[in-house]
Amino acid sequence: MLKAFFLTMLTLVLVKSQDTEETITYTQCTDGYEWDPVRQQCKDIDECDIVPDACKGGMKCVNHYGGYLCLPKTAQIIVNNEQPQLETPAAAEASSGATTGGVAASSMAASGVVPGGGFVASAAAVAGPEVQTGRNNFVIRRNPADPQRIPSNPSHRIQCAAGYEQSEHNVCQDIDECATGTHNCRADQVCVNIRGSFACQCPPGYQKRGEQCVDIDECTVPPYCHQRCVNTPGSFYCQCSPGFQLAANNYTCVDINECDASNQCAQQCYNILGSFICQCNQGYELSSDRLNCEDIDECRTSSYLCQYQCVNEPGKFSCMCPQGYQVVRSRTCQDINECETTNECREDEMCWNYHGGFRCYPRNPCQDPYILTSENRCVCPVSNAMCRDLPQSIVYKYMSIRSDRSVPSDIFQIQATTIYANTINTFRIKSGNENGEFYLRQTSPVSAMLVLVKSLTGPREYIVDLEMLTVNSIGTFRTSSVLRLTIIVGPFAF
């Protein structure tokens, strides 16, 4: 069995481990390795996993850098995590002269062994300070004077390759030069421990340029950031334009809804991509800061909004009318007929409504020697001597006109109520036209039209007597009648 083991060991090929540089510019690896696209370096192929039945004769397969080993199942092995694996308790120590003793595997700088990570197998342990055994020149050293160093078996001491040291379990373990401070990396480099040695690398965000570590400008390699990239020593960060904020991935910029987050608008807010706009309700306009709303004084923008008076209100306006009028259709003024709503005249008076007010007149306007014969008609009896030189009848009429009425304008028609044969009628303004505001135009033999020839401004009252003279063709009959017209000019032009 021991002879077969040594024959197997002669066929082992020890391959030095491949340490990749910090920057790899190739993707082809040597035998026993394959390219790792994630780590960007070559990695060992585990032949024990992919080669079916790699070891024969009850040997166990142990993966090694660039190859694999076939060892007895009782062999002691230094695994990747640098902790020993003891398959059986007997493997911890070897007995001199035994033909089936434990076989130890370690990285050693001994004769016939490649330094830097190869496994070394020993068929048997022998007594003495130093013994070379077999054709493989595998060396095992013992030092019983160092019980603290090798508590598990103080009779054995091994020699380790450079970068390794003997552990308490009597195996070679890697020296962490980065932890012990025995490396020679520059201050701007990062020490990375590897098996049997160490490597000096640039920190994240830096790249090696010659012997220097220089910052990588990540902002020159799109697309790192959605909108704006800010390079910093060894790193970078993303910024967003005003109106945007970074998403949870710290890369994408998403719109800020200012109308929900911090609504600065006084009235209406509308969110748009990267910003917002304010609008005002009807009757308001944006102020110079584009946030607040100011009332629009509609009354100042136009003098034709209201017929009488415009009253500005917050966000709107309203129209007012003077006393005696009411607002209709929101803007125009209409006369209130007080004689129908609030008649304050006495029983012996009649109410006369005019534009903007009303007046009370006596129901019997007749004065001596006239007597009332019908409504508003007074007659002077022929039997009364006082009536000889007076008009036969006086009829009282009332009318109202608006102020500043356009001229000339026909305002009142007078017409004879009794027509006699072979008579001639003439019409004239007997009184009340001292300033020439009126003109009487005869329109037919029995009628005439009162014409306003001068504009009148109210409030004012005019009493105009219109007389009709009637004579027969032979001159034997003459009579007159008067229409006393009361004209009330309203205070406004509506």
C-alpha positions as CSV (number, residue, x, y, z in Angstrom):
1,M,0.0,0.0,0.0
2,L,2.8,2.4,0.9
3,K,4.6,1.5,-2.4
4,A,1.5,2.3,-4.4
5,F,1.1,5.6,-2.5
6,F,4.7,6.7,-3.5
7,L,4.1,5.7,-7.1
8,T,1.1,7.9,-7.0
9,M,3.0,10.8,-5.5
10,L,5.6,10.7,-8.3
11,T,2.9,11.4,-10.8
12,L,1.7,14.5,-9.0
13,V,2.3,17.8,-10.8
14,L,2.6,20.8,-8.5
15,V,1.6,24.1,-10.1
16,K,2.4,27.4,-8.7
17,S,-0.7,29.5,-8.0
18,Q,-1.6,32.3,-10.3
19,D,-1.9,35.7,-8.8
20,T,-3.7,38.2,-11.0
21,E,-2.6,41.7,-11.3
22,E,-4.9,44.6,-10.4
23,T,-5.9,45.2,-14.0
24,I,-6.2,42.2,-16.3
25,T,-6.0,42.8,-20.0
26,Y,-6.4,39.2,-21.2
27,T,-9.0,36.4,-20.9
28,Q,-6.9,33.3,-21.7
29,C,-5.7,31.2,-18.7
30,T,-3.2,28.4,-18.4
31,D,-4.2,24.8,-18.0
32,G,-6.2,24.0,-14.9
33,Y,-7.6,27.6,-14.8
34,E,-10.6,29.3,-16.4
35,W,-11.6,33.0,-16.9
36,D,-13.9,34.5,-14.3
37,P,-15.8,37.4,-16.0
38,V,-17.2,38.7,-12.7
39,R,-13.9,39.0,-10.9
40,Q,-12.0,39.7,-14.1
41,Q,-9.3,37.1,-13.3
42,C,-8.4,33.5,-13.8
43,K,-9.8,31.0,-11.3
44,D,-8.8,27.4,-10.5
45,I,-10.8,24.5,-12.0
46,D,-12.0,22.0,-9.5
47,E,-11.2,18.8,-11.3
48,C,-12.4,16.7,-8.3
49,D,-15.9,18.1,-9.1
50,I,-15.9,17.8,-12.9
51,V,-13.7,14.7,-13.5
52,P,-15.7,11.5,-12.7
53,D,-13.8,9.0,-10.5
54,A,-10.6,11.0,-10.7
55,C,-8.7,8.9,-8.1
56,K,-8.5,5.1,-8.1
57,G,-7.7,2.5,-5.4
58,G,-9.6,4.1,-2.5
59,M,-7.6,7.3,-2.8
60,K,-9.4,10.6,-2.2
61,C,-9.3,13.5,-4.6
62,V,-7.9,16.9,-3.3
63,N,-8.2,19.9,-5.6
64,H,-5.1,21.9,-6.0
65,Y,-4.1,25.0,-8.0
66,G,-4.0,24.1,-11.6
67,G,-4.6,20.3,-10.9
68,Y,-5.5,17.9,-8.2
69,L,-4.0,15.3,-5.8
70,C,-4.9,11.7,-5.0
71,L,-4.1,11.1,-1.3
72,P,-5.0,8.4,1.2
73,K,-8.1,9.0,3.1
74,T,-6.2,9.3,6.3
75,A,-4.0,12.2,5.0
76,Q,-3.9,15.5,6.9
77,I,-4.7,18.4,4.5
78,I,-4.3,22.2,4.6
79,V,-7.5,23.5,3.0
80,N,-8.1,27.0,1.5
81,N,-9.3,28.5,4.8
82,E,-5.9,27.5,6.3
83,Q,-7.5,25.2,8.9
84,P,-6.5,21.6,9.1
85,Q,-8.9,18.8,8.2
86,L,-8.4,15.7,10.3
87,E,-10.1,12.7,8.7
88,T,-9.2,10.4,11.6
89,P,-7.6,11.0,15.0
90,A,-4.7,8.9,14.0
91,A,-3.8,11.4,11.3
92,A,-2.6,13.9,13.8
93,E,0.6,12.1,14.5
94,A,2.7,9.5,12.7
95,S,4.4,6.4,14.1
96,S,7.9,5.5,13.1
97,G,8.2,2.3,11.2
98,A,4.4,2.0,10.5
99,T,3.5,0.9,7.0
100,T,0.1,2.6,7.0
101,G,0.8,5.8,8.9
102,G,-0.9,9.2,8.3
103,V,0.2,11.2,5.3
104,A,0.4,15.0,5.8
105,A,-0.1,17.5,2.9
106,S,1.3,21.1,3.3
107,S,3.1,23.8,1.3
108,M,6.8,23.4,1.9
109,A,10.0,24.7,0.4
110,A,11.7,21.3,0.5
111,S,13.6,19.3,-2.0
112,G,11.4,18.2,-4.9
113,V,8.6,20.5,-3.9
114,V,7.5,23.7,-5.8
115,P,7.3,26.5,-3.2
116,G,4.3,28.8,-2.9
117,G,1.2,26.7,-2.3
118,G,1.8,23.1,-3.3
119,F,0.7,20.2,-1.2
120,V,3.4,17.9,0.3
121,A,2.6,14.4,1.3
122,S,4.7,12.2,3.8
123,A,4.2,8.5,3.9
124,A,5.5,8.0,7.5
125,A,6.9,10.0,10.3
126,V,10.3,8.9,11.7
127,A,12.1,9.7,14.8
128,G,15.1,12.0,14.9
129,P,15.8,15.6,14.4
130,E,15.6,15.5,10.6
131,V,15.0,12.6,8.2
132,Q,14.5,12.4,4.5
133,T,12.3,9.5,3.4
134,G,11.5,7.7,0.2
135,R,12.2,8.9,-3.4
136,N,10.1,12.0,-3.0
137,N,12.5,13.8,-0.7
138,F,9.6,14.9,1.6
139,V,11.0,16.3,4.8
140,I,9.5,16.1,8.3
141,R,11.2,17.8,11.1
142,R,10.7,17.2,14.8
143,N,11.6,19.5,17.7
144,P,10.4,18.2,21.1
145,A,12.0,21.2,22.9
146,D,9.1,23.5,21.7
147,P,5.9,22.3,23.5
148,Q,4.2,25.7,23.3
149,R,4.5,25.9,19.6
150,I,3.1,22.4,18.8
151,P,0.7,21.5,21.6
152,S,-1.0,18.8,19.6
153,N,2.1,16.8,19.0
154,P,5.3,18.4,20.5
155,S,7.5,15.8,18.9
156,H,7.0,17.2,15.3
157,R,8.1,20.4,13.8
158,I,7.7,21.3,10.1
159,Q,9.5,23.7,7.8
160,C,7.2,26.1,5.9
161,A,7.7,28.0,2.7
162,A,8.2,31.7,2.5
163,G,5.1,33.6,3.4
164,Y,3.9,30.7,5.7
165,E,4.4,29.9,9.3
166,Q,3.8,26.8,11.5
167,S,0.5,26.9,13.4
168,E,-0.4,25.4,16.7
169,H,-1.9,22.5,14.8
170,N,1.5,21.6,13.3
171,V,0.5,22.8,9.9
172,C,1.8,25.6,7.7
173,Q,-0.5,28.6,7.6
174,D,-0.4,31.8,5.6
175,I,1.2,34.9,7.1
176,D,-1.2,37.9,6.8
177,E,1.4,40.6,5.9
178,C,-1.4,43.2,5.8
179,A,-2.4,42.5,9.4
180,T,1.2,42.3,10.7
181,G,2.3,45.4,8.9
182,T,5.2,43.7,7.1
183,H,4.1,44.8,3.6
184,N,5.6,47.6,1.6
185,C,2.4,49.1,0.1
186,R,2.3,52.8,-0.5
187,A,0.1,55.1,1.7
188,D,-2.3,55.5,-1.2
189,Q,-2.6,51.8,-1.8
190,V,-4.5,49.0,-0.2
191,C,-2.8,45.9,1.0
192,V,-4.6,42.6,0.0
193,N,-3.3,39.4,1.6
194,I,-2.9,36.4,-0.7
195,R,-1.5,32.9,0.0
196,G,2.1,33.1,0.8
197,S,2.4,36.8,-0.1
198,F,0.4,40.1,-0.5
199,A,-0.6,42.4,-3.2
200,C,-0.8,46.2,-3.3
201,Q,-3.9,47.5,-5.0
202,C,-5.5,50.9,-5.5
203,P,-8.6,51.6,-3.4
204,P,-12.0,51.5,-5.0
205,G,-12.5,54.5,-7.3
206,Y,-8.8,54.7,-8.2
207,Q,-6.8,53.0,-10.9
208,K,-3.1,52.3,-11.2
209,R,-1.1,54.5,-13.6
210,G,2.5,53.6,-13.3
211,E,3.2,53.5,-9.6
212,Q,0.6,56.0,-8.7
213,C,-3.1,55.5,-7.9
214,V,-5.1,58.1,-9.7
215,D,-8.8,58.9,-9.3
216,I,-11.2,57.4,-11.8
217,D,-13.5,60.1,-13.2
218,E,-16.7,58.1,-13.2
219,C,-18.6,61.0,-14.8
220,T,-16.7,60.6,-18.1
221,V,-18.1,57.1,-18.5
222,P,-21.8,57.4,-19.3
223,P,-24.4,56.6,-18.2
224,Y,-23.7,56.8,-14.5
225,C,-26.2,59.6,-13.6
226,H,-29.6,60.5,-15.0
227,Q,-29.0,64.2,-15.1
228,R,-25.8,65.5,-13.5
229,C,-22.7,63.7,-12.2
230,V,-20.3,65.1,-9.6
231,N,-16.9,63.4,-9.4
232,T,-15.2,63.1,-6.0
233,P,-11.9,61.6,-5.0
234,G,-12.4,57.8,-5.3
235,S,-16.1,58.0,-6.0
236,F,-18.9,60.2,-7.4
237,Y,-22.5,61.1,-6.7
238,C,-25.5,62.1,-8.8
239,Q,-27.4,65.4,-8.7
240,C,-30.7,66.4,-10.2
241,S,-31.8,69.6,-11.7
242,P,-34.1,71.9,-9.8
243,G,-37.6,70.4,-9.6
244,F,-36.2,66.8,-9.5
245,Q,-35.0,64.6,-6.8
246,L,-32.9,61.4,-6.7
247,A,-34.8,58.1,-6.7
248,A,-34.0,55.3,-4.3
249,N,-31.3,54.0,-6.6
250,N,-29.4,57.3,-6.3
251,Y,-29.1,57.4,-10.0
252,T,-32.5,58.3,-11.5
253,C,-34.1,61.7,-11.2
254,V,-37.8,61.8,-10.6
255,D,-40.0,64.9,-10.8
256,I,-41.0,66.6,-7.6
257,N,-44.7,67.4,-7.3
258,E,-44.4,70.8,-5.8
259,C,-48.1,71.1,-5.5
260,D,-48.2,68.2,-3.0
261,A,-44.8,68.6,-1.3
262,S,-44.7,72.4,-0.7
263,N,-47.5,74.2,-2.4
264,Q,-46.4,77.8,-2.6
265,C,-49.3,78.9,-4.8
266,A,-51.9,81.2,-3.2
267,Q,-54.8,79.7,-5.1
268,Q,-54.3,77.1,-7.9
269,C,-51.1,75.0,-8.4
270,Y,-50.4,72.9,-11.5
271,N,-47.4,70.5,-11.5
272,I,-45.3,70.3,-14.6
273,L,-42.2,68.3,-15.4
274,G,-39.4,69.8,-13.3
275,S,-41.4,72.8,-12.0
276,F,-44.9,74.1,-11.4
277,I,-47.1,77.0,-12.3
278,C,-49.6,79.0,-10.3
279,Q,-52.9,80.2,-11.5
280,C,-55.6,82.4,-10.0
281,N,-59.3,82.1,-9.7
282,Q,-61.6,84.2,-11.8
283,G,-61.3,87.8,-10.8
284,Y,-57.7,87.5,-9.7
285,E,-54.4,87.8,-11.5
286,L,-50.8,86.6,-10.7
287,S,-48.6,89.1,-8.9
288,S,-45.1,89.8,-9.9
289,D,-43.7,86.9,-7.8
290,R,-45.8,84.5,-9.8
291,L,-47.1,82.9,-6.6
292,N,-49.6,85.2,-5.0
293,C,-52.8,86.4,-6.5
294,E,-54.0,90.0,-6.6
295,D,-57.6,91.1,-7.1
296,I,-58.5,92.5,-10.5
297,D,-60.2,95.9,-10.1
298,E,-62.7,95.4,-12.9
299,C,-64.2,98.8,-12.3
300,R,-60.9,100.4,-13.4
301,T,-60.6,98.4,-16.5
302,S,-63.8,99.7,-18.1
303,S,-66.4,102.4,-17.4
304,Y,-69.1,100.5,-19.3
305,L,-69.5,97.5,-16.9
306,C,-72.3,99.1,-14.9
307,Q,-75.0,101.5,-16.0
308,Y,-74.6,103.6,-12.8
309,Q,-71.8,102.6,-10.4
310,C,-69.3,99.7,-10.3
311,V,-68.3,98.4,-6.9
312,N,-65.1,96.3,-6.8
313,E,-65.1,93.2,-4.6
314,P,-62.5,90.5,-3.9
315,G,-62.4,88.4,-7.1
316,K,-65.5,90.1,-8.6
317,F,-67.5,93.3,-9.0
318,S,-71.0,94.3,-8.6
319,C,-73.2,97.1,-9.9
320,M,-75.2,99.5,-7.9
321,C,-78.1,101.8,-8.8
322,P,-79.2,105.1,-7.3
323,Q,-82.2,105.5,-5.0
324,G,-85.4,104.9,-6.9
325,Y,-83.8,102.3,-9.2
326,Q,-83.1,98.6,-9.0
327,V,-80.4,96.4,-10.6
328,V,-81.6,94.2,-13.5
329,R,-79.5,91.7,-15.4
330,S,-76.6,92.4,-13.0
331,R,-75.6,95.6,-14.7
332,T,-78.5,97.9,-15.7
333,C,-80.7,100.1,-13.6
334,Q,-84.5,100.1,-13.9
335,D,-86.9,102.6,-12.3
336,I,-88.8,101.4,-9.3
337,N,-92.5,102.2,-9.6
338,E,-93.1,103.4,-6.0
339,C,-96.7,104.0,-6.8
340,E,-97.1,100.3,-7.0
341,T,-94.8,99.3,-4.2
342,T,-94.7,102.0,-1.6
343,N,-97.6,104.5,-2.3
344,E,-97.3,107.2,0.3
345,C,-99.8,109.6,-1.2
346,R,-103.0,110.7,0.7
347,E,-106.5,109.6,-0.2
348,D,-107.2,113.0,-2.0
349,E,-103.9,112.6,-3.9
350,M,-102.9,110.5,-6.8
351,C,-99.4,109.0,-7.1
352,W,-97.4,109.8,-10.2
353,N,-94.2,107.7,-10.8
354,Y,-91.3,109.2,-12.7
355,H,-87.8,108.1,-13.5
356,G,-86.1,107.8,-10.1
357,G,-89.0,108.7,-7.9
358,F,-92.6,109.6,-7.5
359,R,-94.8,112.6,-6.7
360,C,-98.3,113.1,-5.2
361,Y,-100.7,115.4,-7.1
362,P,-104.2,116.4,-6.0
363,R,-107.0,114.4,-7.4
364,N,-109.0,117.6,-8.0
365,P,-106.6,120.1,-9.5
366,C,-109.4,122.5,-10.5
367,Q,-109.2,126.1,-9.2
368,D,-112.1,128.5,-8.9
369,P,-114.0,129.2,-11.1
370,Y,-113.2,125.8,-12.7
371,I,-115.0,122.7,-11.7
372,L,-114.0,119.1,-12.1
373,T,-116.1,117.3,-14.7
374,S,-114.0,114.2,-15.2
375,E,-110.6,112.9,-14.2
376,N,-108.0,115.7,-14.6
377,R,-110.5,117.9,-16.6
378,C,-111.6,121.2,-15.3
379,V,-114.3,123.3,-17.1
380,C,-115.3,126.9,-16.5
381,P,-119.1,127.2,-16.7
382,V,-120.4,129.5,-19.4
383,S,-123.0,130.9,-17.0
384,N,-120.2,132.3,-14.9
385,A,-119.2,135.8,-16.0
386,M,-115.6,135.2,-14.8
387,C,-115.2,132.5,-17.4
388,R,-115.8,134.9,-20.4
389,D,-112.1,135.7,-20.8
390,L,-110.7,132.3,-19.6
391,P,-110.1,129.1,-21.4
392,Q,-113.1,126.9,-21.6
393,S,-111.4,123.9,-20.2
394,I,-108.0,122.9,-18.6
395,V,-106.8,119.3,-18.9
396,Y,-104.0,118.2,-16.5
397,K,-101.4,115.8,-17.9
398,Y,-98.1,114.4,-16.4
399,M,-95.1,112.9,-18.1
400,S,-91.6,111.9,-17.2
401,I,-88.5,112.0,-19.4
402,R,-84.9,110.9,-18.7
403,S,-82.1,113.4,-18.1
404,D,-80.0,114.5,-21.1
405,R,-82.4,113.1,-23.6
406,S,-81.2,113.6,-27.2
407,V,-82.7,116.5,-29.2
408,P,-84.7,117.2,-31.2
409,S,-87.1,114.7,-29.9
410,D,-91.0,114.4,-30.1
411,I,-92.2,114.0,-26.5
412,F,-96.0,114.8,-26.4
413,Q,-98.9,115.0,-28.8
414,I,-102.0,117.2,-28.3
415,Q,-105.2,116.6,-30.1
416,A,-108.7,118.1,-30.1
417,T,-111.4,116.0,-28.5
418,T,-114.3,117.9,-30.0
419,I,-114.4,118.8,-33.7
420,Y,-116.7,121.5,-35.0
421,A,-117.7,122.0,-38.6
422,N,-116.3,125.0,-40.4
423,T,-113.8,125.7,-37.7
424,I,-110.1,126.3,-37.7
425,N,-107.8,125.0,-34.9
426,T,-104.4,126.6,-34.0
427,F,-101.9,125.5,-31.4
428,R,-99.4,127.4,-29.4
429,I,-97.3,127.2,-26.2
430,K,-99.0,129.6,-23.9
431,S,-96.6,129.5,-21.0
432,G,-93.6,127.5,-19.5
433,N,-91.3,127.9,-22.4
434,E,-89.4,131.0,-21.3
435,N,-86.0,129.5,-22.2
436,G,-87.1,128.0,-25.5
437,E,-86.7,124.4,-24.5
438,F,-89.8,123.3,-26.4
439,Y,-91.4,123.8,-29.8
440,L,-95.0,123.0,-30.8
441,R,-95.4,121.7,-34.3
442,Q,-98.9,121.3,-35.8
443,T,-99.2,118.0,-37.4
444,S,-102.9,118.2,-38.6
445,P,-105.9,120.5,-38.3
446,V,-106.8,118.9,-35.0
447,S,-103.4,117.9,-33.5
448,A,-99.9,119.1,-32.7
449,M,-96.6,117.6,-31.4
450,L,-94.5,119.0,-28.6
451,V,-90.9,118.8,-29.6
452,L,-87.9,119.0,-27.1
453,V,-85.3,121.1,-28.8
454,K,-82.9,121.6,-25.9
455,S,-81.5,118.9,-23.7
456,L,-82.8,118.9,-20.1
457,T,-80.9,117.9,-17.0
458,G,-82.7,116.6,-14.0
459,P,-84.1,116.4,-11.5
460,R,-86.4,119.2,-12.5
461,E,-90.1,119.9,-13.1
462,Y,-91.5,121.9,-16.1
463,I,-95.1,123.0,-16.3
464,V,-96.0,123.9,-19.9
465,D,-99.5,125.1,-21.0
466,L,-100.4,124.1,-24.5
467,E,-103.3,126.0,-25.9
468,M,-105.7,125.2,-28.8
469,L,-107.7,128.1,-30.3
470,T,-110.8,127.3,-32.2
471,V,-112.7,129.8,-34.5
472,N,-115.3,129.4,-37.1
473,S,-114.8,130.4,-40.7
474,I,-116.9,133.5,-40.4
475,G,-115.5,134.7,-37.1
476,T,-118.6,134.5,-35.1
477,F,-117.3,131.8,-32.7
478,R,-114.1,131.7,-30.8
479,T,-113.0,129.4,-27.9
480,S,-109.8,128.0,-26.4
481,S,-108.8,125.0,-24.2
482,V,-105.5,124.4,-22.4
483,L,-103.6,121.2,-21.7
484,R,-101.4,121.8,-18.7
485,L,-98.5,119.4,-19.1
486,T,-96.2,118.7,-16.1
487,I,-92.9,117.4,-17.3
488,I,-90.6,115.8,-14.7
489,V,-87.0,115.3,-15.8
490,G,-85.4,112.4,-14.0
491,P,-82.0,112.7,-12.4
492,F,-80.2,110.2,-14.7
493,A,-80.1,109.3,-18.3
494,F,-81.7,105.9,-17.6
